[in-house]
Short mmCIF file of C-alpha atoms in Angstrom, two decimals:
data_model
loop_
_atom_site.label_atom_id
_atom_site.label_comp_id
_atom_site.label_asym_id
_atom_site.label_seq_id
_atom_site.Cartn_x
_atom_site.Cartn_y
_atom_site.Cartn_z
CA UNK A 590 -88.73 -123.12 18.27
CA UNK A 591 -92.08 -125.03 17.98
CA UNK A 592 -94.59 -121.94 16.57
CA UNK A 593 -98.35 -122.70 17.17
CA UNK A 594 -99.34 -121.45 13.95
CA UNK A 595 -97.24 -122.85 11.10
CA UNK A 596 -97.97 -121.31 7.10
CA UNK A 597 -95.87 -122.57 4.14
CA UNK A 598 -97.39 -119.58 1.97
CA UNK A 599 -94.14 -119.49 -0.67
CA UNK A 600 -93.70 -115.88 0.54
CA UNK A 601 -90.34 -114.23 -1.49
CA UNK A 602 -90.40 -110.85 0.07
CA UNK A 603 -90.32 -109.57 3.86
CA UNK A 604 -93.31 -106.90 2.98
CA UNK A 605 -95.08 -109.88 2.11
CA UNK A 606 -94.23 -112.08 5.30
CA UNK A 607 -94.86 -109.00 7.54
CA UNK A 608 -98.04 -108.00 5.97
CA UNK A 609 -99.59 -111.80 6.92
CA UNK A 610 -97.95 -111.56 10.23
CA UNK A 611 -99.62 -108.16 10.36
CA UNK A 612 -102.98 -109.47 9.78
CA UNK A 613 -102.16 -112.24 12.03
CA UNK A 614 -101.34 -110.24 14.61
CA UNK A 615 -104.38 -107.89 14.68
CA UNK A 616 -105.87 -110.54 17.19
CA UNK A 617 -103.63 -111.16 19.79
CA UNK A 618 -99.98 -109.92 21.45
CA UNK A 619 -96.26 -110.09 21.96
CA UNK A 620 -93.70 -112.87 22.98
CA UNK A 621 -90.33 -112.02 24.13
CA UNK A 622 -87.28 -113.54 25.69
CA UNK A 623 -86.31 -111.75 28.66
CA UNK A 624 -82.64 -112.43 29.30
CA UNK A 625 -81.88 -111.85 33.36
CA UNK A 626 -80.84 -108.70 34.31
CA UNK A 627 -77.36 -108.27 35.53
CA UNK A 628 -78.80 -105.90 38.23
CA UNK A 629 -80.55 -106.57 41.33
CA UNK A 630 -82.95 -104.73 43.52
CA UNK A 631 -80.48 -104.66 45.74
CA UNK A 632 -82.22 -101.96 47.45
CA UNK A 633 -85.37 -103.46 49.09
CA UNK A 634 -87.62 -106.44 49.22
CA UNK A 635 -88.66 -105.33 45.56
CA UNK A 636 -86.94 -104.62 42.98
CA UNK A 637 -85.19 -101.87 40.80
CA UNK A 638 -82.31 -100.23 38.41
CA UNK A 639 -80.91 -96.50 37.43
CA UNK A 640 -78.65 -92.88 38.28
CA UNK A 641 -76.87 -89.55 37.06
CA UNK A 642 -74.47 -86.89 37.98
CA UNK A 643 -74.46 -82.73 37.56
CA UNK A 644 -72.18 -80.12 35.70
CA UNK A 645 -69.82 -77.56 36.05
CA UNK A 646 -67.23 -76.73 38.67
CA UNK A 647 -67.38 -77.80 42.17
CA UNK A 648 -67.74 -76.37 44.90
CA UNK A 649 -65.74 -76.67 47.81
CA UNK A 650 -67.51 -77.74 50.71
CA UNK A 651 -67.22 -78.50 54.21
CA UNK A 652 -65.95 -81.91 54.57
CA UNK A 653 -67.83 -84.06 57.05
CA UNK A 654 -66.96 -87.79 58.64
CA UNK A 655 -69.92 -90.14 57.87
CA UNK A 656 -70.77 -89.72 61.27
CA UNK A 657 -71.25 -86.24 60.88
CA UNK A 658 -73.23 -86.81 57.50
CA UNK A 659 -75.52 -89.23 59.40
CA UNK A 660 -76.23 -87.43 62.29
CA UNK A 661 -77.14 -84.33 60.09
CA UNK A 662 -79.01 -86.61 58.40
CA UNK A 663 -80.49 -88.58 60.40
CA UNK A 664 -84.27 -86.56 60.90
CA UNK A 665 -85.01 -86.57 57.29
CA UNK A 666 -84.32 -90.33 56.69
CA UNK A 667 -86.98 -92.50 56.96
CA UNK A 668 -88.01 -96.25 56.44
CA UNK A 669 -91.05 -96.99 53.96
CA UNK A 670 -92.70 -99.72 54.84
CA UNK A 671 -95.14 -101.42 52.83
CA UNK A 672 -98.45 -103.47 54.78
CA UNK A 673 -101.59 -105.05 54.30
CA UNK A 674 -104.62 -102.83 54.70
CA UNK A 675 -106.27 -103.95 57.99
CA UNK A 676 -102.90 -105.89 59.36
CA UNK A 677 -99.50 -105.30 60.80
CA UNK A 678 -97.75 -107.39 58.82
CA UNK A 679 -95.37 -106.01 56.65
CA UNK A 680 -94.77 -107.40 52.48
CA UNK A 681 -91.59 -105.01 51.73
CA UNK A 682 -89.27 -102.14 53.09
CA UNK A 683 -87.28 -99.52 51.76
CA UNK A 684 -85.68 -96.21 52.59
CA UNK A 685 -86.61 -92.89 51.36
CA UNK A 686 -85.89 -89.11 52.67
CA UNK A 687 -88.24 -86.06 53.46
CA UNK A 688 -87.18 -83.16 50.82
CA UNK A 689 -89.84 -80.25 51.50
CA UNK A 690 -90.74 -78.82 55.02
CA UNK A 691 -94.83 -79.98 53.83
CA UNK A 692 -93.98 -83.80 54.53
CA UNK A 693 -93.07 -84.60 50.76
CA UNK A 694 -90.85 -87.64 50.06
CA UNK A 695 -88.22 -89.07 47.55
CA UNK A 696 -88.08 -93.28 47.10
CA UNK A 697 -88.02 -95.80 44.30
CA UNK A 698 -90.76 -96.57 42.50
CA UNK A 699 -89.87 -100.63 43.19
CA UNK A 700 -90.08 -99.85 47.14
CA UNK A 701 -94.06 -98.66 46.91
CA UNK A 702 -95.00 -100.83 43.54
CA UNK A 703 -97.30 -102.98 45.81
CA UNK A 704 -99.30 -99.77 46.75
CA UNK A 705 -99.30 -98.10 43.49
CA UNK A 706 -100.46 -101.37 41.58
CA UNK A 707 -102.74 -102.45 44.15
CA UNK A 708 -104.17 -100.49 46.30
CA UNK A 709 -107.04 -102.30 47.71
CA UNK A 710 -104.64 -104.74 49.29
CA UNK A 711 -102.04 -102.69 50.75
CA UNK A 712 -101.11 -99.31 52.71
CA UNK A 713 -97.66 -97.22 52.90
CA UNK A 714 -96.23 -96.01 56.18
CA UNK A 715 -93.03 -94.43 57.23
CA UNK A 716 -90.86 -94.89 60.36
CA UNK A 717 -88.43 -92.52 61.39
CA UNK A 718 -85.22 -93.30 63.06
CA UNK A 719 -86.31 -92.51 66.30
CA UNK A 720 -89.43 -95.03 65.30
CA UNK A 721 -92.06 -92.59 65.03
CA UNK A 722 -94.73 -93.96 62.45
CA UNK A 723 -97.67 -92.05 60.16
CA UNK A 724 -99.24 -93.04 56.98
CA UNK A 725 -98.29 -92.19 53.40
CA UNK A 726 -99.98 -91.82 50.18
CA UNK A 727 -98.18 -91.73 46.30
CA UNK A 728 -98.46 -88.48 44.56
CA UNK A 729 -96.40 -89.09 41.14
CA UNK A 730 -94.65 -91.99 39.73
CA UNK A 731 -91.35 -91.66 37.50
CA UNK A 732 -91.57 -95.64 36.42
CA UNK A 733 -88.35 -94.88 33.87
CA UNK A 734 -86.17 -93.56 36.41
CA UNK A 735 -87.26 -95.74 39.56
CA UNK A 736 -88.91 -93.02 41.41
CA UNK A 737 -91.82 -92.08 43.17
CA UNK A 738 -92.84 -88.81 45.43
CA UNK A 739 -94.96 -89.58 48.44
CA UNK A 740 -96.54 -87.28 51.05
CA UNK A 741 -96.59 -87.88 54.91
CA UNK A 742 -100.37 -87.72 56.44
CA UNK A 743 -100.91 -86.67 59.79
CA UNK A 744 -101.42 -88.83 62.35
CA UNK A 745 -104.47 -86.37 63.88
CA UNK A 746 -106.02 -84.32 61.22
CA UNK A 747 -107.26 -81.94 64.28
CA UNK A 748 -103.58 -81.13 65.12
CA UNK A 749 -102.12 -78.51 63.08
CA UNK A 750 -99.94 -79.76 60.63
CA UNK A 751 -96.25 -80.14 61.43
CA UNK A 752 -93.15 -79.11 59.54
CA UNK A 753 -90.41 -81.56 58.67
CA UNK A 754 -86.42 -81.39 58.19
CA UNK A 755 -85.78 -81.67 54.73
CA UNK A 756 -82.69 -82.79 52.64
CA UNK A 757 -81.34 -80.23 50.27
CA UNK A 758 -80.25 -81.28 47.28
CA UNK A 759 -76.68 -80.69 45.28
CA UNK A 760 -77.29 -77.65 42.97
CA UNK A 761 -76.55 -78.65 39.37
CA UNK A 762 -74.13 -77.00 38.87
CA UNK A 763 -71.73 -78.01 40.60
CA UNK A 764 -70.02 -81.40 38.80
CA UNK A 765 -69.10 -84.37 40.88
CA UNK A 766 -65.46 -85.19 40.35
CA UNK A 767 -63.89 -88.62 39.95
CA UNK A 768 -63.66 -90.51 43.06
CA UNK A 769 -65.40 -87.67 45.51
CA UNK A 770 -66.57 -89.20 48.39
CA UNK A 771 -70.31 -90.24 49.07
CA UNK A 772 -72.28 -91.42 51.47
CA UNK A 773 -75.22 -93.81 50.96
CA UNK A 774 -78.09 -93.67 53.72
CA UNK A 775 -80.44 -96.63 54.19
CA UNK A 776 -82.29 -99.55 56.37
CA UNK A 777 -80.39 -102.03 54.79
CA UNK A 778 -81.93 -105.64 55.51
CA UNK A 779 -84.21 -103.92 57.83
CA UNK A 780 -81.54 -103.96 60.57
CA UNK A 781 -81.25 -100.34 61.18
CA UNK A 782 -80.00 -97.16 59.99
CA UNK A 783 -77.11 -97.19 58.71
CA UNK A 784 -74.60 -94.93 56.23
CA UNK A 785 -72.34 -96.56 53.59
CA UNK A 786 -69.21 -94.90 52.33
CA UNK A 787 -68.23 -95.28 49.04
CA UNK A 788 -66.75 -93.04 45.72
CA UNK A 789 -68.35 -91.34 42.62
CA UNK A 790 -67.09 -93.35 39.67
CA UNK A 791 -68.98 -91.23 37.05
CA UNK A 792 -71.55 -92.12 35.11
CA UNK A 793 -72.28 -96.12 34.06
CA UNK A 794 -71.30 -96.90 30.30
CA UNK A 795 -74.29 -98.12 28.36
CA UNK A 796 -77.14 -97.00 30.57
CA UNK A 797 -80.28 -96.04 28.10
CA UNK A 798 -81.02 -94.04 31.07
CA UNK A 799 -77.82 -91.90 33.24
CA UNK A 800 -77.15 -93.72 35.84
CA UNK A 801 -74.34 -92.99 38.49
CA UNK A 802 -71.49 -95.76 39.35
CA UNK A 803 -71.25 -95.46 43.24
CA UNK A 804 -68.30 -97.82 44.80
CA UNK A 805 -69.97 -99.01 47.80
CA UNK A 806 -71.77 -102.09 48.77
CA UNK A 807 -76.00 -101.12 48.72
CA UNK A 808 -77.80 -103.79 50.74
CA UNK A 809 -81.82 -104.83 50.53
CA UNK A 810 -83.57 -102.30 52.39
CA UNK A 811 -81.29 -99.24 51.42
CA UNK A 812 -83.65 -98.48 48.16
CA UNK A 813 -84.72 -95.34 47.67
CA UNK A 814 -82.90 -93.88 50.79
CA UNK A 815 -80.43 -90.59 49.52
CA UNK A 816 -76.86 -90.48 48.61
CA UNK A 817 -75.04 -87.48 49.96
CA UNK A 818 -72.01 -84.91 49.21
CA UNK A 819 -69.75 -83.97 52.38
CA UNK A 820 -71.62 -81.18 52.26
CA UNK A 821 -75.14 -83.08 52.93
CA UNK A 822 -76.56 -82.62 49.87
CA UNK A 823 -78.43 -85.25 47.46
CA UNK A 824 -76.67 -86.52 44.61
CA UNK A 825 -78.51 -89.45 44.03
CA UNK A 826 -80.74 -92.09 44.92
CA UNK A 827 -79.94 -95.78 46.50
CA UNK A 828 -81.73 -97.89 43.51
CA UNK A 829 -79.54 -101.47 42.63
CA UNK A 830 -76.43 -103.36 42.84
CA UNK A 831 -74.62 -105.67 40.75
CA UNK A 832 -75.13 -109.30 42.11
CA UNK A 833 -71.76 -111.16 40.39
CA UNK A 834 -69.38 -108.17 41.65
CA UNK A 835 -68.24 -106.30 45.28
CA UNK A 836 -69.16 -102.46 45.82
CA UNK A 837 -70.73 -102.06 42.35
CA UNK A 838 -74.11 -100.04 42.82
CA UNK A 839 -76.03 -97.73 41.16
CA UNK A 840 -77.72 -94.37 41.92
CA UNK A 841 -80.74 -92.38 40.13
CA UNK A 842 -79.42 -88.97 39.36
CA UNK A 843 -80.63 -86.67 41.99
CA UNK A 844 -82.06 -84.01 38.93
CA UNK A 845 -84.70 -86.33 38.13
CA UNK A 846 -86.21 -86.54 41.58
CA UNK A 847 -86.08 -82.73 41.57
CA UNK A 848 -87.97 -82.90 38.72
CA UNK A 849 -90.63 -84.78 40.33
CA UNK A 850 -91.03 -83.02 42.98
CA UNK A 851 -91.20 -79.72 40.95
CA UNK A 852 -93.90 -81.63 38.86
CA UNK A 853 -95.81 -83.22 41.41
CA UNK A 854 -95.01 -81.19 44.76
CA UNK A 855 -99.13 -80.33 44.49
CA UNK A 856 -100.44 -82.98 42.43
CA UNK A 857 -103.45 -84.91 43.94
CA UNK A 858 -103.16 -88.43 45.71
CA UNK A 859 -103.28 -91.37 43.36
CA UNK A 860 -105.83 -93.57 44.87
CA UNK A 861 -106.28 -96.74 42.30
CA UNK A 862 -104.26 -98.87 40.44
CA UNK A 863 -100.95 -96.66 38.33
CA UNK A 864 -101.77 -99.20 35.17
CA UNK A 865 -102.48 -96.30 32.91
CA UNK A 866 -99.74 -94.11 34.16
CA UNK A 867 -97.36 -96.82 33.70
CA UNK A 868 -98.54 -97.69 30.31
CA UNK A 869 -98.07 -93.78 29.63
CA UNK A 870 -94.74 -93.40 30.22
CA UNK A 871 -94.02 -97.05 28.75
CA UNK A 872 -95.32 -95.84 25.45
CA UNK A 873 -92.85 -92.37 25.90
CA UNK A 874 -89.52 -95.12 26.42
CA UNK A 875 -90.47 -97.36 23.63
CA UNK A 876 -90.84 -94.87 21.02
CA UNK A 877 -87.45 -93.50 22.35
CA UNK A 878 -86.16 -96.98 22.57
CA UNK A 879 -87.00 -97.81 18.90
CA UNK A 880 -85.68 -94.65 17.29
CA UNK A 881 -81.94 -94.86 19.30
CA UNK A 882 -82.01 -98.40 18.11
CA UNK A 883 -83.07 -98.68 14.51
CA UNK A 884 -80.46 -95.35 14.17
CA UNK A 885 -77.38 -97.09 15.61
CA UNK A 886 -77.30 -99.23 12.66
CA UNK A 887 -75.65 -102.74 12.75
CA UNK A 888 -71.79 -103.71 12.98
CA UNK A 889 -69.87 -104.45 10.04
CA UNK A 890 -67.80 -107.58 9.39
CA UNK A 891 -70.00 -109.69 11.78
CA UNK A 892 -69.57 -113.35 9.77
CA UNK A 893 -67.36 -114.68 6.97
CA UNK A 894 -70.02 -115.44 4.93
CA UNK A 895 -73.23 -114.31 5.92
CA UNK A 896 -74.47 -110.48 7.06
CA UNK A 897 -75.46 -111.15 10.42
CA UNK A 898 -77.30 -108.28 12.64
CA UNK A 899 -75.14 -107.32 15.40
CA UNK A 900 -75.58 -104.10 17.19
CA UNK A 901 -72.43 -101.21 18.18
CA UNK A 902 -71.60 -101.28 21.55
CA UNK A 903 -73.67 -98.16 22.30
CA UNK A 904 -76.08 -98.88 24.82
CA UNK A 905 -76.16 -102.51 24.64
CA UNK A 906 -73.14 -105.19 25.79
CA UNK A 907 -72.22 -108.30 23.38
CA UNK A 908 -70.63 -111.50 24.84
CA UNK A 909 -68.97 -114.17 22.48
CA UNK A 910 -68.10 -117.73 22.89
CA UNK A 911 -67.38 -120.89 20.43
CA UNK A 912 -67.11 -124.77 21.15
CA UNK A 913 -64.92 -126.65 18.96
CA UNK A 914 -66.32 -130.44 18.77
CA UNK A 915 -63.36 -133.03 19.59
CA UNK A 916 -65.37 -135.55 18.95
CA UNK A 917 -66.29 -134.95 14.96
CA UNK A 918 -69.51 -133.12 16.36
CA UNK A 919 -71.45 -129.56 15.52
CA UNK A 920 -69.07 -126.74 16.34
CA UNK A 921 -70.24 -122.97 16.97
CA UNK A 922 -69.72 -119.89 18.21
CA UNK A 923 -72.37 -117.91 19.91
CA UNK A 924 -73.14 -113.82 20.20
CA UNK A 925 -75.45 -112.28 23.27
CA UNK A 926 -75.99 -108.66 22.96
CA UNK A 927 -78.43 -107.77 25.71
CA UNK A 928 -79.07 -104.11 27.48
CA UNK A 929 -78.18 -103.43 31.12
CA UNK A 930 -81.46 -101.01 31.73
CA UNK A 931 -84.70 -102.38 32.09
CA UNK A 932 -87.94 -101.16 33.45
CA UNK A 933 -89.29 -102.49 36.51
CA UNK A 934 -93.11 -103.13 35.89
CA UNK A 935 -94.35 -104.78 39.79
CA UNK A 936 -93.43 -108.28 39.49
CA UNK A 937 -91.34 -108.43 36.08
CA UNK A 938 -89.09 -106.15 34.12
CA UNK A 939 -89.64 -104.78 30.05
CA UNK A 940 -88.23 -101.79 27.95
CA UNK A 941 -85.29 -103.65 26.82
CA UNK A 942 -84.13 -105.65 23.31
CA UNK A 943 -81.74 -108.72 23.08
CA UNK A 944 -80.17 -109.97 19.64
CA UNK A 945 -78.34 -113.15 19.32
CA UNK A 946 -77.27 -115.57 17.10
CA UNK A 947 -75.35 -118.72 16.85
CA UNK A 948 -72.79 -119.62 13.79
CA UNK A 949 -73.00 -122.98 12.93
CA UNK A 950 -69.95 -125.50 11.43
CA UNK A 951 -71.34 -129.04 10.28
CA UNK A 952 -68.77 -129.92 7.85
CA UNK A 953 -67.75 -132.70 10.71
CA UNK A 954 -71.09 -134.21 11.07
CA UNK A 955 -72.13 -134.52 6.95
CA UNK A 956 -75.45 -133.21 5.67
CA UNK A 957 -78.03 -135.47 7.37
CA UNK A 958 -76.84 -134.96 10.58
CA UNK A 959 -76.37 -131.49 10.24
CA UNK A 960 -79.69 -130.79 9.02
CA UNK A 961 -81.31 -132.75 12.29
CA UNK A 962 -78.80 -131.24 14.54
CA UNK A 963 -79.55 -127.44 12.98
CA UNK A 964 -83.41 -127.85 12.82
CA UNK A 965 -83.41 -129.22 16.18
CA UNK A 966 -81.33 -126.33 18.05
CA UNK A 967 -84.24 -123.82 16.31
CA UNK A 968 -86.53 -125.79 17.54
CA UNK A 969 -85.58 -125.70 20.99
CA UNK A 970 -85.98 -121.68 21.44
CA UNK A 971 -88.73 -120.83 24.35
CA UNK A 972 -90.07 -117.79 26.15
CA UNK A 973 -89.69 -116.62 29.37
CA UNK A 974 -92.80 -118.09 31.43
CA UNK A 975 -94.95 -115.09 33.01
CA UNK A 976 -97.88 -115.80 34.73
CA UNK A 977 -101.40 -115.62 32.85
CA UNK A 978 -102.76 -112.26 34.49
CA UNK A 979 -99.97 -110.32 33.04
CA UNK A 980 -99.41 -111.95 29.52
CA UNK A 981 -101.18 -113.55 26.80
CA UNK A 982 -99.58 -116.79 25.45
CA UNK A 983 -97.68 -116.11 22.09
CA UNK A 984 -98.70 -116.37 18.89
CA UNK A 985 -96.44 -116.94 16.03
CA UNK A 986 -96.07 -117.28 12.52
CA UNK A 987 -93.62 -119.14 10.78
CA UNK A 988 -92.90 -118.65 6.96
CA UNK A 989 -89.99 -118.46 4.36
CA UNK A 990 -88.42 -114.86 3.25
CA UNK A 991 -85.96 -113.79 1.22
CA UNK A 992 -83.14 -111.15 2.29
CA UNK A 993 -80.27 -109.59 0.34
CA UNK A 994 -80.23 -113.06 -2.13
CA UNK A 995 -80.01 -114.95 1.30
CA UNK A 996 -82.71 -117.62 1.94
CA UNK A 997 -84.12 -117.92 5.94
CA UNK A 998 -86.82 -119.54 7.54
CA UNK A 999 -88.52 -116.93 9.94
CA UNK A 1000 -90.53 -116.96 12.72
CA UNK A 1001 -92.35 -113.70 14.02
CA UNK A 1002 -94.05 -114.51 17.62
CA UNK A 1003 -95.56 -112.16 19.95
CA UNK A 1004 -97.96 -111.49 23.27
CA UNK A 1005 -99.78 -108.99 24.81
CA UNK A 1006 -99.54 -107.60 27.93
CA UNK A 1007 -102.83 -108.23 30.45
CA UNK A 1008 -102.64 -104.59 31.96
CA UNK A 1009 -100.53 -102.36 29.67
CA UNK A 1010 -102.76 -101.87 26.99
CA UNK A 1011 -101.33 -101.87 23.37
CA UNK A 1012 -97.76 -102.88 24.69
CA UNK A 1013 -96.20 -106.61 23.22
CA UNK A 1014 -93.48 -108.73 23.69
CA UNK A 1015 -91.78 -109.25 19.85
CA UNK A 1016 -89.66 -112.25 18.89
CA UNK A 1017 -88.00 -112.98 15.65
CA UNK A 1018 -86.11 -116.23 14.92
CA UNK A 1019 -84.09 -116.55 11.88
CA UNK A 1020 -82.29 -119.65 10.22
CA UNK A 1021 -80.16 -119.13 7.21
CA UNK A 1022 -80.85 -122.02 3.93
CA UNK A 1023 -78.15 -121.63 1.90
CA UNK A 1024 -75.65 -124.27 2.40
CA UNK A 1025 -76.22 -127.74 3.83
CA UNK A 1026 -73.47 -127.87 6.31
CA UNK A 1027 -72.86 -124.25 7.84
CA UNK A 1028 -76.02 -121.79 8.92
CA UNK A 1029 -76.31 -119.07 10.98
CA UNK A 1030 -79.64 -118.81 13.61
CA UNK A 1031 -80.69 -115.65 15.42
CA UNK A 1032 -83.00 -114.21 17.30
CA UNK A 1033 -84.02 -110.94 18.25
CA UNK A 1034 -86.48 -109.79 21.28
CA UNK A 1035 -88.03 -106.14 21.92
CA UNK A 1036 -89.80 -105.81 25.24
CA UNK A 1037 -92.79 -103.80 25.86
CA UNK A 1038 -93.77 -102.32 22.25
CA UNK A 1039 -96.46 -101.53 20.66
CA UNK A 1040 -97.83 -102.90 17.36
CA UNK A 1041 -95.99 -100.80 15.13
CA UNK A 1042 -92.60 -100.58 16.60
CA UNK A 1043 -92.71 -104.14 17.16
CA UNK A 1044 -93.47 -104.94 12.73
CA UNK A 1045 -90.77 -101.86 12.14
CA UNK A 1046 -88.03 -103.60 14.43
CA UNK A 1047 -89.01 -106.93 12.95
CA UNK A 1048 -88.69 -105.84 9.53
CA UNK A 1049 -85.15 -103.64 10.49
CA UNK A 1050 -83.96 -106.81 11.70
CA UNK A 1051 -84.57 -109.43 8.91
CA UNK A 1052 -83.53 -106.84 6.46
CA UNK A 1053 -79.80 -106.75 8.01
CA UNK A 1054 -79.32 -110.68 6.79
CA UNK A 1055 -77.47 -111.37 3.64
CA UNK A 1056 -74.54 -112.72 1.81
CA UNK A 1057 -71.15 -111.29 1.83
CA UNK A 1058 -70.28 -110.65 -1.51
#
């Protein structure tokens, strides 16, 4: 990677490098490389990602077709449509539900993003299936989970005010089994109301937050509508789908919209921009994010030769592949570790760390080669391309540390986010100097940090390189 400051300051020591990148940094942000989510939105014309499930023994209840479950449910189901103020047309729809007799609603947080981040631009109604219509307005945002709580307005305020069917949800203590049915409500596509059937698969391995596997197929449109027990009751809420599979989707927990409705059930309107909100809770997960990380520790036996970082299989998925040259060219074998969770922000996603690296064999090629070939592969690393109002462009710092005995060339780089104040993007890159015809190069990324987190996971990172001895 090209960095846009360059210092050959004959640092020895990390603290060293990290103090000048410190001072460096004072001035500007945090750069990142944000590897695509394996999740979609499927649910909407936004975006989105996360679920749960309860405990203790079940209950048994009254089982109910999915006719029956829709036609019970049918009154408290409602399509959230998303408009520009003063026009008709519509930017985005979703699905949400009506949980308190006082008008209060469940959704994602990705289905009303466009209202809650600008409001000056854009209004929130609801349609019901029977295509009444009335305004909305946001009470409290859960940006971690995917959720927001919403109230209907009347459509008179002279008219006394009306009472609404309201979803119950699933008491907690009663445990979904393996492979109960549910029932997934929605608009999907904006096509009409429909219900999905599908099973509970328990909860999804490597989620930082719980979410719940559901095996049915969750179309745009159906975020933020409920998923139901044969009983009726929520269980969870429509959020995303898995784009490269068939009937893999994913539910919020329905405990976490109870809990914001028990928070916010009174809370005042939010009127401007959720920025600082958002920022808020950001700051919560990457504090949380950081600890869970730095404490997993890093994989043994990773390399033959070198100590490479790699991270346990905790909360984060690691892919491998190699390429043997038949041609007397480089060969290499690569490692992606990269998280399935990451935090919708409006029109991008952060709250997630990647680590990489790439092993490199030379011994085919000679020394001059494999010096060009090897400088020009670091070279080549980039950034994910944001637009200017949300990110700063990165600044980085390149100098030469010394880990464990084990020579690297490092580069630090990061950016600042435009609207989260005191949040970065981190980057490190990392090429090993040892030997002449074999190197290892890695990089790790940490979205959506602040200044500290970002040096400490820097420094936790370069200090996991060394030399097997």
């Amino acid at each position: 990677m090209k960095s846009l400051l360059r210092a050959r300051a004959p640092a020895s020591s990390l603290a060293l490098s990290l103090a000048l990148l410190l001072l460096l940094s004072m001035a500007w942000g945090a750069a990142p490389a944000q590897v695509p989510p394996p999740l979609a939105p499927a649910p909407a014309a936004s975006a989105a990602a996360s679920a749960t499930a309860p405990a203790a023994q079940p209950a048994a209840p009254v089982s109910l077709s999915a006719r029956k479950v829709y036609e019970q449910a049918r009154s408290q189901l409602v399509q959230i449509r998303t408009v520009l103020k003063g026009r008709a047309s519509q930017t985005s729809v979703g699905s949400g539900f009506f949980v308190t007799e006082e008008g209060h609603i469940i959704t994602n947080f990705h289905v009303v993003s466009e209202v809650a981040l600008e409001p000056e631009t854009h209004d929130l109604v609801y349609v019901t299936a029977d295509g009444r219509e009335a305004r909305l307005q946001i009470l409290m945002l859960d940006v971690l989970h995917d959720l927001a709580l919403l109230k209907a307005l009347p459509a008179d305020a002279a008219q006394p005010a009306k009472t609404f069917d309201a979803l119950p949800f699933r008491p907690a203590g009663q445990a979904l089994a393996q492979g109960e049915r549910m029932y997934s409500l929605g608009n999907p596509l904006d096509v009409g109301f429909a219900v999905i059937e599908g099973n509970y698969n328990g909860l999804v391995e490597r989620s930082f937050y719980p979410q719940i596997f559901f095996s049915g197929s969750l179309s745009g449109g159906m975020s933020g509508g409920p998923a139901l027990d044969q009983a009726g009751r929520v269980i969870g809420i429509n959020v995303a789908r898995r784009v490269d599979g068939e009937q893999v989707s994913f539910l919020v927990p329905a405990r976490f919209a109870e809990a914001l409705l028990e928070r916010g059930r009174n809370a005042p309107p939010i009127t401007g921009p959720s920025y600082a909100e958002m920022t808020r809770q950001l700051m919560a997960h990457q504090n949380l994010l950081t600890e869970r990380f730095i404490a997993q520790g890093w994989k043994r036996a990773t390399h033959p030769h070198y100590l490479v970082p790699v991270p346990p299989d905790r909360f984060m998925r690691c892919w491998g592949s190699n390429h043997v040259s038949t041609t007397g060219g480089l060969d290499f074998e690569r490692s992606d570790c990269v998280m399935e969770t990451r935090i919708f922000v409006g029109k991008f996603t952060t709250g997630a760390i990647g680590v990489r690296h790439e092993s490199y064999d030379g011994s085919k090629l000679g020394t001059l080669r494999f010096a060009s070939r090897h400088a020009q592969s670091f070279r080549n690393e980039g950034f994910v391309r944001l637009p200017g109002e949300h990110m700063t462009k990165p600044q980085c710092r390149e100098d030469y540390v010394e880990s464990n005995g084990l020579p690297l060339r490092a580069v630090v780089c990061m950016r600042a986010y435009r609207k989260l104040p005191q949040l970065y993007d981190v980057s490190v890159l990392v090429a090993t100097l040892d030997q002449n015809q074999q190197g290892v190069q890695g990089r790790f990324d940490a979205q959506g940090v602040d200044f500290s987190n970002a040096m400490k996971l820097a420094q936790h990172y370069l200090d996991a390189y060394g030399v097997v001895k």
